[in-house]
Amino acid sequence: MTETQPKVTFTKNYGFRKELNRRVDAYFQSQNISTRDNPAMYIKTAVLFSWVISAWVFTLFGPPQIWIKVISCIFLGLGIAGVAFNVGHDANHGAYSRKKIVNNILGITYDIIGLSSYLWKFRHNFLHHKYTNLLGHDVEIHGGGLVRMTVYVEHKWYHSFQHIFIWLIYTIIPFYWSIHDIGFITVNRKYHTYDIPKLKPIDLLIFVSGKFIWLGLFLGIPITIGYTPIQALIGFCITYMTYGLVSITIFMLAHVMEAADFIESSGDLKIEDEWAIFQTRTTVDFAPNNQFLTWYLGGLNYQVVHHLFPNICHIHYPQISKILADVCEDFGVKYNVCPNFTAALASNYRWLKLMGTAPHLD
């Protein structure tokens, strides 16, 4: 018997999204610039690919000293995160280019670094972006039962320590994703009550090939050129633990924050709000004036903007954020912004600690 998927509807329309879209469209028209296919993005892509390739080559063929190898692996992990934040993320949202084939090709970078682009598009683009912080729908806030991100999740004794052990969890998430992707493709076939769309032969080929290329690049080739399996595995772990720590921290700073709303879902749910306002309530921007973070994170420190305009290249987010702030002020909508990276980390830490020590909130 097929399980019925609970319905979520947004019952209000205040005109917020319509006005925001109008002003953003007017901005692009007045500046005579494209929302995608931007030269600045091409340059950034070349820089990030060069970063990863040179770091990979230097790690394998550079000086043999252990401390240099460790630093090289960390630098490689940071580069992989940069490619994921910028190139893979934009491409898999269709925000890199107006040409679908370009987005599809660059989106495969996720598969090459160990993450299924096919599953990511369903889990992230659809479930997370449509139902942000909505328990039972947004897979990314459930924490696998290990982390309690919302008061609507049952409190366990070990959650009292989550604000401490969470940093270790971040480092192993990439391995968890890669292994569980195989399970979701072959056995589970669903997230919560959502059936994963059936893969076409080309999707399955990309999925399988991606895993082999990923393991070949980071384990197979190092072993082939003379590193012992243990040495290769240690380097692989350092690289991907770095990538995991950075990438998951950034996600948490966008949604698992004191300022973000969390919504409980039981059966069919009617949210008394407009979808765009709901996105603004459940998401947080941080460090808007930090140009380096904005460049490196692919604009993901402008997460509210990203959720409202996921199909626009992230290089435009800083300007769009100014338009968003004006529209929020006009409509009386709170625009959640942490002034800097440190403040965002502190807010995330306080929230995780609160969720670990308070079974219920009044």
mmCIF file of C-alpha atoms in Angstrom:
data_model
loop_
_atom_site.group_PDB
_atom_site.id
_atom_site.type_symbol
_atom_site.label_atom_id
_atom_site.label_comp_id
_atom_site.label_asym_id
_atom_site.label_seq_id
_atom_site.Cartn_x
_atom_site.Cartn_y
_atom_site.Cartn_z
ATOM 1 C CA MET A 1 0.000 0.000 0.000
ATOM 2 C CA THR A 2 1.432 3.363 -1.035
ATOM 3 C CA GLU A 3 2.021 5.831 1.767
ATOM 4 C CA THR A 4 0.223 9.131 1.299
ATOM 5 C CA GLN A 5 2.517 12.118 1.319
ATOM 6 C CA PRO A 6 1.339 14.892 3.686
ATOM 7 C CA LYS A 7 0.592 18.132 1.885
ATOM 8 C CA VAL A 8 2.096 21.488 2.778
ATOM 9 C CA THR A 9 0.371 24.641 1.559
ATOM 10 C CA PHE A 10 1.174 28.313 1.998
ATOM 11 C CA THR A 11 -2.118 30.077 2.496
ATOM 12 C CA LYS A 12 -1.240 33.778 2.373
ATOM 13 C CA ASN A 13 -0.131 36.069 -0.432
ATOM 14 C CA TYR A 14 0.980 39.496 0.688
ATOM 15 C CA GLY A 15 2.643 40.409 -2.592
ATOM 16 C CA PHE A 16 6.120 40.209 -1.033
ATOM 17 C CA ARG A 17 7.588 37.838 -3.572
ATOM 18 C CA LYS A 18 5.971 39.607 -6.514
ATOM 19 C CA GLU A 19 7.406 42.969 -5.492
ATOM 20 C CA LEU A 20 10.822 41.489 -4.723
ATOM 21 C CA ASN A 21 10.962 39.802 -8.122
ATOM 22 C CA ARG A 22 9.886 43.026 -9.824
ATOM 23 C CA ARG A 23 12.678 45.039 -8.217
ATOM 24 C CA VAL A 24 15.325 42.373 -8.873
ATOM 25 C CA ASP A 25 14.272 42.093 -12.523
ATOM 26 C CA ALA A 26 14.425 45.875 -12.802
ATOM 27 C CA TYR A 27 17.959 45.845 -11.409
ATOM 28 C CA PHE A 28 19.231 43.386 -14.025
ATOM 29 C CA GLN A 29 17.483 45.276 -16.807
ATOM 30 C CA SER A 30 18.811 48.663 -15.695
ATOM 31 C CA GLN A 31 22.377 47.311 -15.445
ATOM 32 C CA ASN A 32 22.026 45.342 -18.682
ATOM 33 C CA ILE A 33 23.625 42.277 -17.108
ATOM 34 C CA SER A 34 22.737 38.602 -17.214
ATOM 35 C CA THR A 35 21.642 36.593 -14.207
ATOM 36 C CA ARG A 36 23.896 33.751 -15.408
ATOM 37 C CA ASP A 37 26.855 33.159 -17.759
ATOM 38 C CA ASN A 38 28.951 35.859 -16.137
ATOM 39 C CA PRO A 39 32.677 36.394 -16.906
ATOM 40 C CA ALA A 40 33.446 36.814 -13.197
ATOM 41 C CA MET A 41 32.075 33.322 -12.610
ATOM 42 C CA TYR A 42 34.206 31.866 -15.421
ATOM 43 C CA ILE A 43 37.321 33.393 -13.866
ATOM 44 C CA LYS A 44 36.401 32.109 -10.420
ATOM 45 C CA THR A 45 35.840 28.628 -11.846
ATOM 46 C CA ALA A 46 39.308 28.630 -13.427
ATOM 47 C CA VAL A 47 40.884 29.771 -10.162
ATOM 48 C CA LEU A 48 39.117 27.113 -8.081
ATOM 49 C CA PHE A 49 39.836 24.283 -10.517
ATOM 50 C CA SER A 50 43.485 25.382 -10.620
ATOM 51 C CA TRP A 51 43.519 25.405 -6.811
ATOM 52 C CA VAL A 52 42.263 21.825 -6.557
ATOM 53 C CA ILE A 53 44.383 20.409 -9.375
ATOM 54 C CA SER A 54 47.600 22.080 -8.179
ATOM 55 C CA ALA A 55 46.939 21.063 -4.562
ATOM 56 C CA TRP A 56 46.283 17.453 -5.650
ATOM 57 C CA VAL A 57 49.491 17.340 -7.718
ATOM 58 C CA PHE A 58 51.568 18.999 -4.990
ATOM 59 C CA THR A 59 50.208 16.617 -2.355
ATOM 60 C CA LEU A 60 51.171 13.579 -4.428
ATOM 61 C CA PHE A 61 54.472 14.750 -5.906
ATOM 62 C CA GLY A 62 55.651 17.536 -3.587
ATOM 63 C CA PRO A 63 58.218 17.356 -0.757
ATOM 64 C CA PRO A 64 58.010 14.134 1.264
ATOM 65 C CA GLN A 65 57.989 15.686 4.725
ATOM 66 C CA ILE A 66 54.935 14.590 6.691
ATOM 67 C CA TRP A 67 54.009 18.076 7.899
ATOM 68 C CA ILE A 68 54.026 19.372 4.321
ATOM 69 C CA LYS A 69 51.800 16.483 3.211
ATOM 70 C CA VAL A 70 49.325 17.227 6.008
ATOM 71 C CA ILE A 71 49.141 20.922 5.126
ATOM 72 C CA SER A 72 48.753 20.024 1.453
ATOM 73 C CA CYS A 73 45.837 17.699 2.236
ATOM 74 C CA ILE A 74 44.144 20.435 4.277
ATOM 75 C CA PHE A 75 44.653 22.913 1.445
ATOM 76 C CA LEU A 76 43.226 20.362 -0.996
ATOM 77 C CA GLY A 77 40.186 19.858 1.228
ATOM 78 C CA LEU A 78 39.598 23.613 1.333
ATOM 79 C CA GLY A 79 39.820 23.726 -2.445
ATOM 80 C CA ILE A 80 37.300 20.907 -2.833
ATOM 81 C CA ALA A 81 34.921 22.776 -0.543
ATOM 82 C CA GLY A 82 35.430 25.905 -2.657
ATOM 83 C CA VAL A 83 34.527 24.057 -5.852
ATOM 84 C CA ALA A 84 31.457 22.570 -4.164
ATOM 85 C CA PHE A 85 30.303 25.945 -2.797
ATOM 86 C CA ASN A 86 30.759 27.793 -6.057
ATOM 87 C CA VAL A 87 30.813 25.679 -9.194
ATOM 88 C CA GLY A 88 28.902 22.524 -8.252
ATOM 89 C CA HIS A 89 26.310 24.363 -6.197
ATOM 90 C CA ASP A 90 25.477 26.962 -8.839
ATOM 91 C CA ALA A 91 25.494 24.393 -11.635
ATOM 92 C CA ASN A 92 23.195 21.947 -9.864
ATOM 93 C CA HIS A 93 20.760 24.797 -9.203
ATOM 94 C CA GLY A 94 20.854 25.767 -12.881
ATOM 95 C CA ALA A 95 22.391 29.094 -11.835
ATOM 96 C CA TYR A 96 25.742 28.811 -13.598
ATOM 97 C CA SER A 97 24.599 28.981 -17.212
ATOM 98 C CA ARG A 98 21.463 29.408 -19.294
ATOM 99 C CA LYS A 99 22.552 26.267 -21.148
ATOM 100 C CA LYS A 100 21.340 23.101 -19.459
ATOM 101 C CA ILE A 101 24.221 21.028 -20.792
ATOM 102 C CA VAL A 102 26.769 23.369 -19.186
ATOM 103 C CA ASN A 103 25.015 23.136 -15.828
ATOM 104 C CA ASN A 104 24.797 19.349 -16.115
ATOM 105 C CA ILE A 105 28.472 18.938 -16.964
ATOM 106 C CA LEU A 106 29.699 21.225 -14.194
ATOM 107 C CA GLY A 107 27.171 19.697 -11.783
ATOM 108 C CA ILE A 108 28.995 16.391 -12.163
ATOM 109 C CA THR A 109 31.809 17.908 -10.103
ATOM 110 C CA TYR A 110 29.725 16.777 -7.132
ATOM 111 C CA ASP A 111 29.951 13.161 -8.277
ATOM 112 C CA ILE A 112 33.701 13.464 -8.807
ATOM 113 C CA ILE A 113 34.203 14.684 -5.225
ATOM 114 C CA GLY A 114 32.042 11.847 -3.842
ATOM 115 C CA LEU A 115 28.561 13.385 -3.604
ATOM 116 C CA SER A 116 25.706 12.281 -5.890
ATOM 117 C CA SER A 117 24.489 15.253 -7.921
ATOM 118 C CA TYR A 118 21.305 13.326 -8.730
ATOM 119 C CA LEU A 119 20.321 12.745 -5.106
ATOM 120 C CA TRP A 120 21.493 16.198 -4.109
ATOM 121 C CA LYS A 121 19.142 17.866 -6.596
ATOM 122 C CA PHE A 122 16.173 16.050 -5.057
ATOM 123 C CA ARG A 123 17.200 16.245 -1.410
ATOM 124 C CA HIS A 124 18.517 19.806 -1.505
ATOM 125 C CA ASN A 125 16.908 21.628 -4.439
ATOM 126 C CA PHE A 126 13.445 20.235 -3.801
ATOM 127 C CA LEU A 127 13.018 19.066 -0.198
ATOM 128 C CA HIS A 128 15.316 21.549 1.532
ATOM 129 C CA HIS A 129 14.630 24.616 -0.582
ATOM 130 C CA LYS A 130 10.872 24.177 -0.697
ATOM 131 C CA TYR A 131 10.359 23.041 2.908
ATOM 132 C CA THR A 132 13.200 24.767 4.746
ATOM 133 C CA ASN A 133 13.392 23.841 8.461
ATOM 134 C CA LEU A 134 10.087 21.994 8.181
ATOM 135 C CA LEU A 135 10.346 18.772 10.150
ATOM 136 C CA GLY A 136 9.273 15.694 8.218
ATOM 137 C CA HIS A 137 10.055 17.315 4.877
ATOM 138 C CA ASP A 138 13.451 19.026 5.037
ATOM 139 C CA VAL A 139 15.838 16.075 5.319
ATOM 140 C CA GLU A 140 18.778 18.286 6.157
ATOM 141 C CA ILE A 141 17.560 19.334 9.626
ATOM 142 C CA HIS A 142 16.888 15.870 11.028
ATOM 143 C CA GLY A 143 20.463 15.108 11.962
ATOM 144 C CA GLY A 144 19.943 11.369 11.688
ATOM 145 C CA GLY A 145 18.762 11.323 15.293
ATOM 146 C CA LEU A 146 22.282 12.131 16.438
ATOM 147 C CA VAL A 147 21.914 15.916 16.458
ATOM 148 C CA ARG A 148 18.895 17.797 17.780
ATOM 149 C CA MET A 149 18.427 20.980 15.768
ATOM 150 C CA THR A 150 14.837 21.783 16.691
ATOM 151 C CA VAL A 151 12.613 21.495 19.745
ATOM 152 C CA TYR A 152 10.256 19.289 17.741
ATOM 153 C CA VAL A 153 12.790 16.429 17.704
ATOM 154 C CA GLU A 154 12.744 14.072 20.689
ATOM 155 C CA HIS A 155 15.438 14.890 23.252
ATOM 156 C CA LYS A 156 18.027 12.179 23.983
ATOM 157 C CA TRP A 157 20.593 12.189 26.772
ATOM 158 C CA TYR A 158 23.540 12.504 24.403
ATOM 159 C CA HIS A 159 22.120 15.704 22.918
ATOM 160 C CA SER A 160 23.407 17.416 26.067
ATOM 161 C CA PHE A 161 26.892 17.085 24.579
ATOM 162 C CA GLN A 162 26.059 17.836 20.940
ATOM 163 C CA HIS A 163 27.514 21.339 20.998
ATOM 164 C CA ILE A 164 30.856 19.650 21.773
ATOM 165 C CA PHE A 165 30.894 16.495 19.636
ATOM 166 C CA ILE A 166 29.183 18.184 16.673
ATOM 167 C CA TRP A 167 32.550 19.338 15.339
ATOM 168 C CA LEU A 168 33.706 15.741 14.998
ATOM 169 C CA ILE A 169 30.440 14.826 13.289
ATOM 170 C CA TYR A 170 31.024 17.503 10.656
ATOM 171 C CA THR A 171 34.307 15.888 9.640
ATOM 172 C CA ILE A 172 32.778 12.488 8.869
ATOM 173 C CA ILE A 173 29.655 13.703 7.045
ATOM 174 C CA PRO A 174 31.250 13.414 3.548
ATOM 175 C CA PHE A 175 31.937 9.708 4.172
ATOM 176 C CA TYR A 176 28.402 9.261 5.512
ATOM 177 C CA TRP A 177 26.934 10.912 2.412
ATOM 178 C CA SER A 178 28.968 8.812 0.011
ATOM 179 C CA ILE A 179 28.065 5.515 1.670
ATOM 180 C CA HIS A 180 24.402 6.333 2.261
ATOM 181 C CA ASP A 181 23.982 7.602 -1.298
ATOM 182 C CA ILE A 182 24.498 4.026 -2.428
ATOM 183 C CA GLY A 183 21.830 2.834 0.011
ATOM 184 C CA PHE A 184 19.347 5.454 -1.136
ATOM 185 C CA ILE A 185 19.902 4.529 -4.777
ATOM 186 C CA THR A 186 19.710 0.747 -4.316
ATOM 187 C CA VAL A 187 17.579 -0.003 -1.244
ATOM 188 C CA ASN A 188 15.878 2.837 0.607
ATOM 189 C CA ARG A 189 14.606 4.709 -2.444
ATOM 190 C CA LYS A 190 13.054 7.497 -0.379
ATOM 191 C CA TYR A 191 13.664 10.395 1.995
ATOM 192 C CA HIS A 192 11.064 10.286 4.756
ATOM 193 C CA THR A 193 7.865 9.632 2.795
ATOM 194 C CA TYR A 194 9.177 11.133 -0.448
ATOM 195 C CA ASP A 195 10.018 8.608 -3.139
ATOM 196 C CA ILE A 196 13.303 9.329 -4.881
ATOM 197 C CA PRO A 197 12.664 9.754 -8.631
ATOM 198 C CA LYS A 198 13.742 6.758 -10.665
ATOM 199 C CA LEU A 199 17.171 7.128 -12.228
ATOM 200 C CA LYS A 200 17.542 7.093 -15.991
ATOM 201 C CA PRO A 201 20.401 4.970 -17.385
ATOM 202 C CA ILE A 202 22.565 8.089 -17.856
ATOM 203 C CA ASP A 203 21.952 9.112 -14.231
ATOM 204 C CA LEU A 204 22.985 5.673 -12.999
ATOM 205 C CA LEU A 205 26.097 5.761 -15.208
ATOM 206 C CA ILE A 206 27.105 9.143 -13.767
ATOM 207 C CA PHE A 207 26.445 7.921 -10.233
ATOM 208 C CA VAL A 208 28.558 4.754 -10.575
ATOM 209 C CA SER A 209 31.304 6.389 -12.639
ATOM 210 C CA GLY A 210 31.515 9.257 -10.177
ATOM 211 C CA LYS A 211 32.192 6.911 -7.286
ATOM 212 C CA PHE A 212 34.954 5.101 -9.191
ATOM 213 C CA ILE A 213 36.599 8.344 -10.364
ATOM 214 C CA TRP A 214 36.398 9.784 -6.839
ATOM 215 C CA LEU A 215 38.025 6.760 -5.241
ATOM 216 C CA GLY A 216 40.522 6.484 -8.076
ATOM 217 C CA LEU A 217 41.688 10.078 -7.710
ATOM 218 C CA PHE A 218 42.019 10.068 -3.937
ATOM 219 C CA LEU A 219 42.978 6.461 -3.195
ATOM 220 C CA GLY A 220 43.720 4.519 -6.386
ATOM 221 C CA ILE A 221 46.278 6.842 -7.972
ATOM 222 C CA PRO A 222 48.170 7.557 -4.725
ATOM 223 C CA ILE A 223 48.550 3.824 -4.093
ATOM 224 C CA THR A 224 49.516 3.171 -7.727
ATOM 225 C CA ILE A 225 52.366 5.707 -7.651
ATOM 226 C CA GLY A 226 53.886 4.278 -4.480
ATOM 227 C CA TYR A 227 52.032 5.430 -1.371
ATOM 228 C CA THR A 228 51.038 2.633 0.981
ATOM 229 C CA PRO A 229 47.302 2.001 1.431
ATOM 230 C CA ILE A 230 47.550 3.384 4.980
ATOM 231 C CA GLN A 231 49.298 6.546 3.796
ATOM 232 C CA ALA A 232 46.735 7.057 1.039
ATOM 233 C CA LEU A 233 43.856 6.487 3.434
ATOM 234 C CA ILE A 234 45.256 8.941 5.992
ATOM 235 C CA GLY A 235 45.697 11.624 3.323
ATOM 236 C CA PHE A 236 42.205 10.929 2.017
ATOM 237 C CA CYS A 237 40.737 11.272 5.510
ATOM 238 C CA ILE A 238 42.578 14.531 6.261
ATOM 239 C CA THR A 239 41.399 15.997 2.961
ATOM 240 C CA TYR A 240 37.768 15.012 3.368
ATOM 241 C CA MET A 241 37.555 15.747 7.063
ATOM 242 C CA THR A 242 38.659 19.285 6.203
ATOM 243 C CA TYR A 243 36.048 19.499 3.459
ATOM 244 C CA GLY A 244 33.356 18.158 5.793
ATOM 245 C CA LEU A 245 34.194 20.509 8.649
ATOM 246 C CA VAL A 246 34.048 23.567 6.406
ATOM 247 C CA SER A 247 31.014 22.662 4.290
ATOM 248 C CA ILE A 248 28.722 21.473 7.096
ATOM 249 C CA THR A 249 29.631 24.404 9.319
ATOM 250 C CA ILE A 250 28.491 26.781 6.586
ATOM 251 C CA PHE A 251 25.177 24.981 6.180
ATOM 252 C CA MET A 252 24.533 25.121 9.913
ATOM 253 C CA LEU A 253 25.176 28.862 9.965
ATOM 254 C CA ALA A 254 22.413 29.325 7.410
ATOM 255 C CA HIS A 255 19.580 27.506 9.181
ATOM 256 C CA VAL A 256 20.464 26.153 12.626
ATOM 257 C CA MET A 257 20.535 29.515 14.320
ATOM 258 C CA GLU A 258 18.772 31.392 17.093
ATOM 259 C CA ALA A 259 17.111 33.735 14.605
ATOM 260 C CA ALA A 260 15.785 30.984 12.326
ATOM 261 C CA ASP A 261 12.285 29.566 12.673
ATOM 262 C CA PHE A 262 11.594 25.822 12.818
ATOM 263 C CA ILE A 263 8.197 24.379 11.965
ATOM 264 C CA GLU A 264 6.604 21.164 13.191
ATOM 265 C CA SER A 265 4.695 19.103 10.666
ATOM 266 C CA SER A 266 2.075 16.486 11.449
ATOM 267 C CA GLY A 267 -0.085 15.342 8.555
ATOM 268 C CA ASP A 268 -1.323 17.977 6.129
ATOM 269 C CA LEU A 269 -0.025 21.410 7.082
ATOM 270 C CA LYS A 270 -1.242 24.889 6.206
ATOM 271 C CA ILE A 271 1.382 27.544 6.813
ATOM 272 C CA GLU A 272 -0.222 30.913 7.418
ATOM 273 C CA ASP A 273 2.357 32.803 5.414
ATOM 274 C CA GLU A 274 3.681 33.489 1.956
ATOM 275 C CA TRP A 275 6.355 31.063 0.790
ATOM 276 C CA ALA A 276 8.956 33.784 0.237
ATOM 277 C CA ILE A 277 8.382 35.210 3.717
ATOM 278 C CA PHE A 278 8.578 31.674 5.133
ATOM 279 C CA GLN A 279 12.005 31.333 3.494
ATOM 280 C CA THR A 280 13.130 34.608 5.032
ATOM 281 C CA ARG A 281 11.993 33.463 8.476
ATOM 282 C CA THR A 282 13.771 30.100 8.352
ATOM 283 C CA THR A 283 17.098 31.266 6.921
ATOM 284 C CA VAL A 284 19.935 33.540 8.057
ATOM 285 C CA ASP A 285 22.589 35.566 6.243
ATOM 286 C CA PHE A 286 25.952 36.191 7.876
ATOM 287 C CA ALA A 287 29.112 38.253 7.368
ATOM 288 C CA PRO A 288 27.678 40.289 4.466
ATOM 289 C CA ASN A 289 30.648 42.674 4.442
ATOM 290 C CA ASN A 290 33.336 39.981 4.387
ATOM 291 C CA GLN A 291 34.439 39.976 0.751
ATOM 292 C CA PHE A 292 36.746 36.975 1.096
ATOM 293 C CA LEU A 293 34.036 34.777 2.653
ATOM 294 C CA THR A 294 31.542 35.902 0.019
ATOM 295 C CA TRP A 295 34.017 34.912 -2.709
ATOM 296 C CA TYR A 296 35.089 31.602 -1.172
ATOM 297 C CA LEU A 297 31.642 30.465 -0.010
ATOM 298 C CA GLY A 298 29.987 31.125 -3.328
ATOM 299 C CA GLY A 299 27.684 33.678 -1.736
ATOM 300 C CA LEU A 300 26.296 31.115 0.701
ATOM 301 C CA ASN A 301 26.720 33.626 3.489
ATOM 302 C CA TYR A 302 23.799 35.288 1.662
ATOM 303 C CA GLN A 303 21.674 32.222 2.247
ATOM 304 C CA VAL A 304 18.339 34.094 2.406
ATOM 305 C CA VAL A 305 19.019 35.561 -1.027
ATOM 306 C CA HIS A 306 20.044 32.153 -2.307
ATOM 307 C CA HIS A 307 16.818 30.526 -1.123
ATOM 308 C CA LEU A 308 14.731 33.199 -2.808
ATOM 309 C CA PHE A 309 16.770 33.240 -6.031
ATOM 310 C CA PRO A 310 18.491 29.846 -6.372
ATOM 311 C CA ASN A 311 18.589 30.118 -10.179
ATOM 312 C CA ILE A 312 20.622 33.347 -10.195
ATOM 313 C CA CYS A 313 24.417 33.162 -10.123
ATOM 314 C CA HIS A 314 25.736 33.863 -6.648
ATOM 315 C CA ILE A 315 28.028 36.698 -7.746
ATOM 316 C CA HIS A 316 24.906 38.898 -7.771
ATOM 317 C CA TYR A 317 23.838 38.093 -4.209
ATOM 318 C CA PRO A 318 25.437 41.106 -2.466
ATOM 319 C CA GLN A 319 23.506 43.543 -4.663
ATOM 320 C CA ILE A 320 20.275 41.543 -4.438
ATOM 321 C CA SER A 321 20.577 41.521 -0.645
ATOM 322 C CA LYS A 322 20.272 45.317 -0.648
ATOM 323 C CA ILE A 323 17.068 45.083 -2.672
ATOM 324 C CA LEU A 324 15.775 42.358 -0.348
ATOM 325 C CA ALA A 325 16.486 44.485 2.719
ATOM 326 C CA ASP A 326 14.436 47.343 1.261
ATOM 327 C CA VAL A 327 11.493 45.076 0.386
ATOM 328 C CA CYS A 328 11.598 43.469 3.838
ATOM 329 C CA GLU A 329 11.457 46.909 5.432
ATOM 330 C CA ASP A 330 8.523 47.929 3.238
ATOM 331 C CA PHE A 331 6.566 44.773 4.133
ATOM 332 C CA GLY A 332 7.549 44.639 7.799
ATOM 333 C CA VAL A 333 9.413 41.341 7.362
ATOM 334 C CA LYS A 334 12.441 40.636 9.549
ATOM 335 C CA TYR A 335 15.588 39.985 7.507
ATOM 336 C CA ASN A 336 17.861 37.781 9.647
ATOM 337 C CA VAL A 337 21.512 38.817 9.324
ATOM 338 C CA CYS A 338 24.473 38.027 11.588
ATOM 339 C CA PRO A 339 27.031 40.830 11.239
ATOM 340 C CA ASN A 340 30.114 38.615 11.039
ATOM 341 C CA PHE A 341 31.344 35.029 10.969
ATOM 342 C CA THR A 342 32.197 34.938 14.667
ATOM 343 C CA ALA A 343 28.715 36.103 15.648
ATOM 344 C CA ALA A 344 27.195 33.428 13.419
ATOM 345 C CA LEU A 345 29.327 30.675 14.967
ATOM 346 C CA ALA A 346 28.374 31.871 18.445
ATOM 347 C CA SER A 347 24.660 31.883 17.586
ATOM 348 C CA ASN A 348 24.843 28.372 16.142
ATOM 349 C CA TYR A 349 26.749 27.139 19.223
ATOM 350 C CA ARG A 350 24.212 28.657 21.623
ATOM 351 C CA TRP A 351 21.312 27.150 19.719
ATOM 352 C CA LEU A 352 22.826 23.660 19.639
ATOM 353 C CA LYS A 353 23.592 23.891 23.351
ATOM 354 C CA LEU A 354 20.042 25.037 24.091
ATOM 355 C CA MET A 355 18.587 22.179 22.037
ATOM 356 C CA GLY A 356 20.817 19.791 23.975
ATOM 357 C CA THR A 357 19.836 20.981 27.426
ATOM 358 C CA ALA A 358 16.140 21.885 27.002
ATOM 359 C CA PRO A 359 13.798 18.987 26.173
ATOM 360 C CA HIS A 360 10.941 21.477 25.777
ATOM 361 C CA LEU A 361 10.708 25.170 25.174
ATOM 362 C CA ASP A 362 7.792 27.160 26.536
#
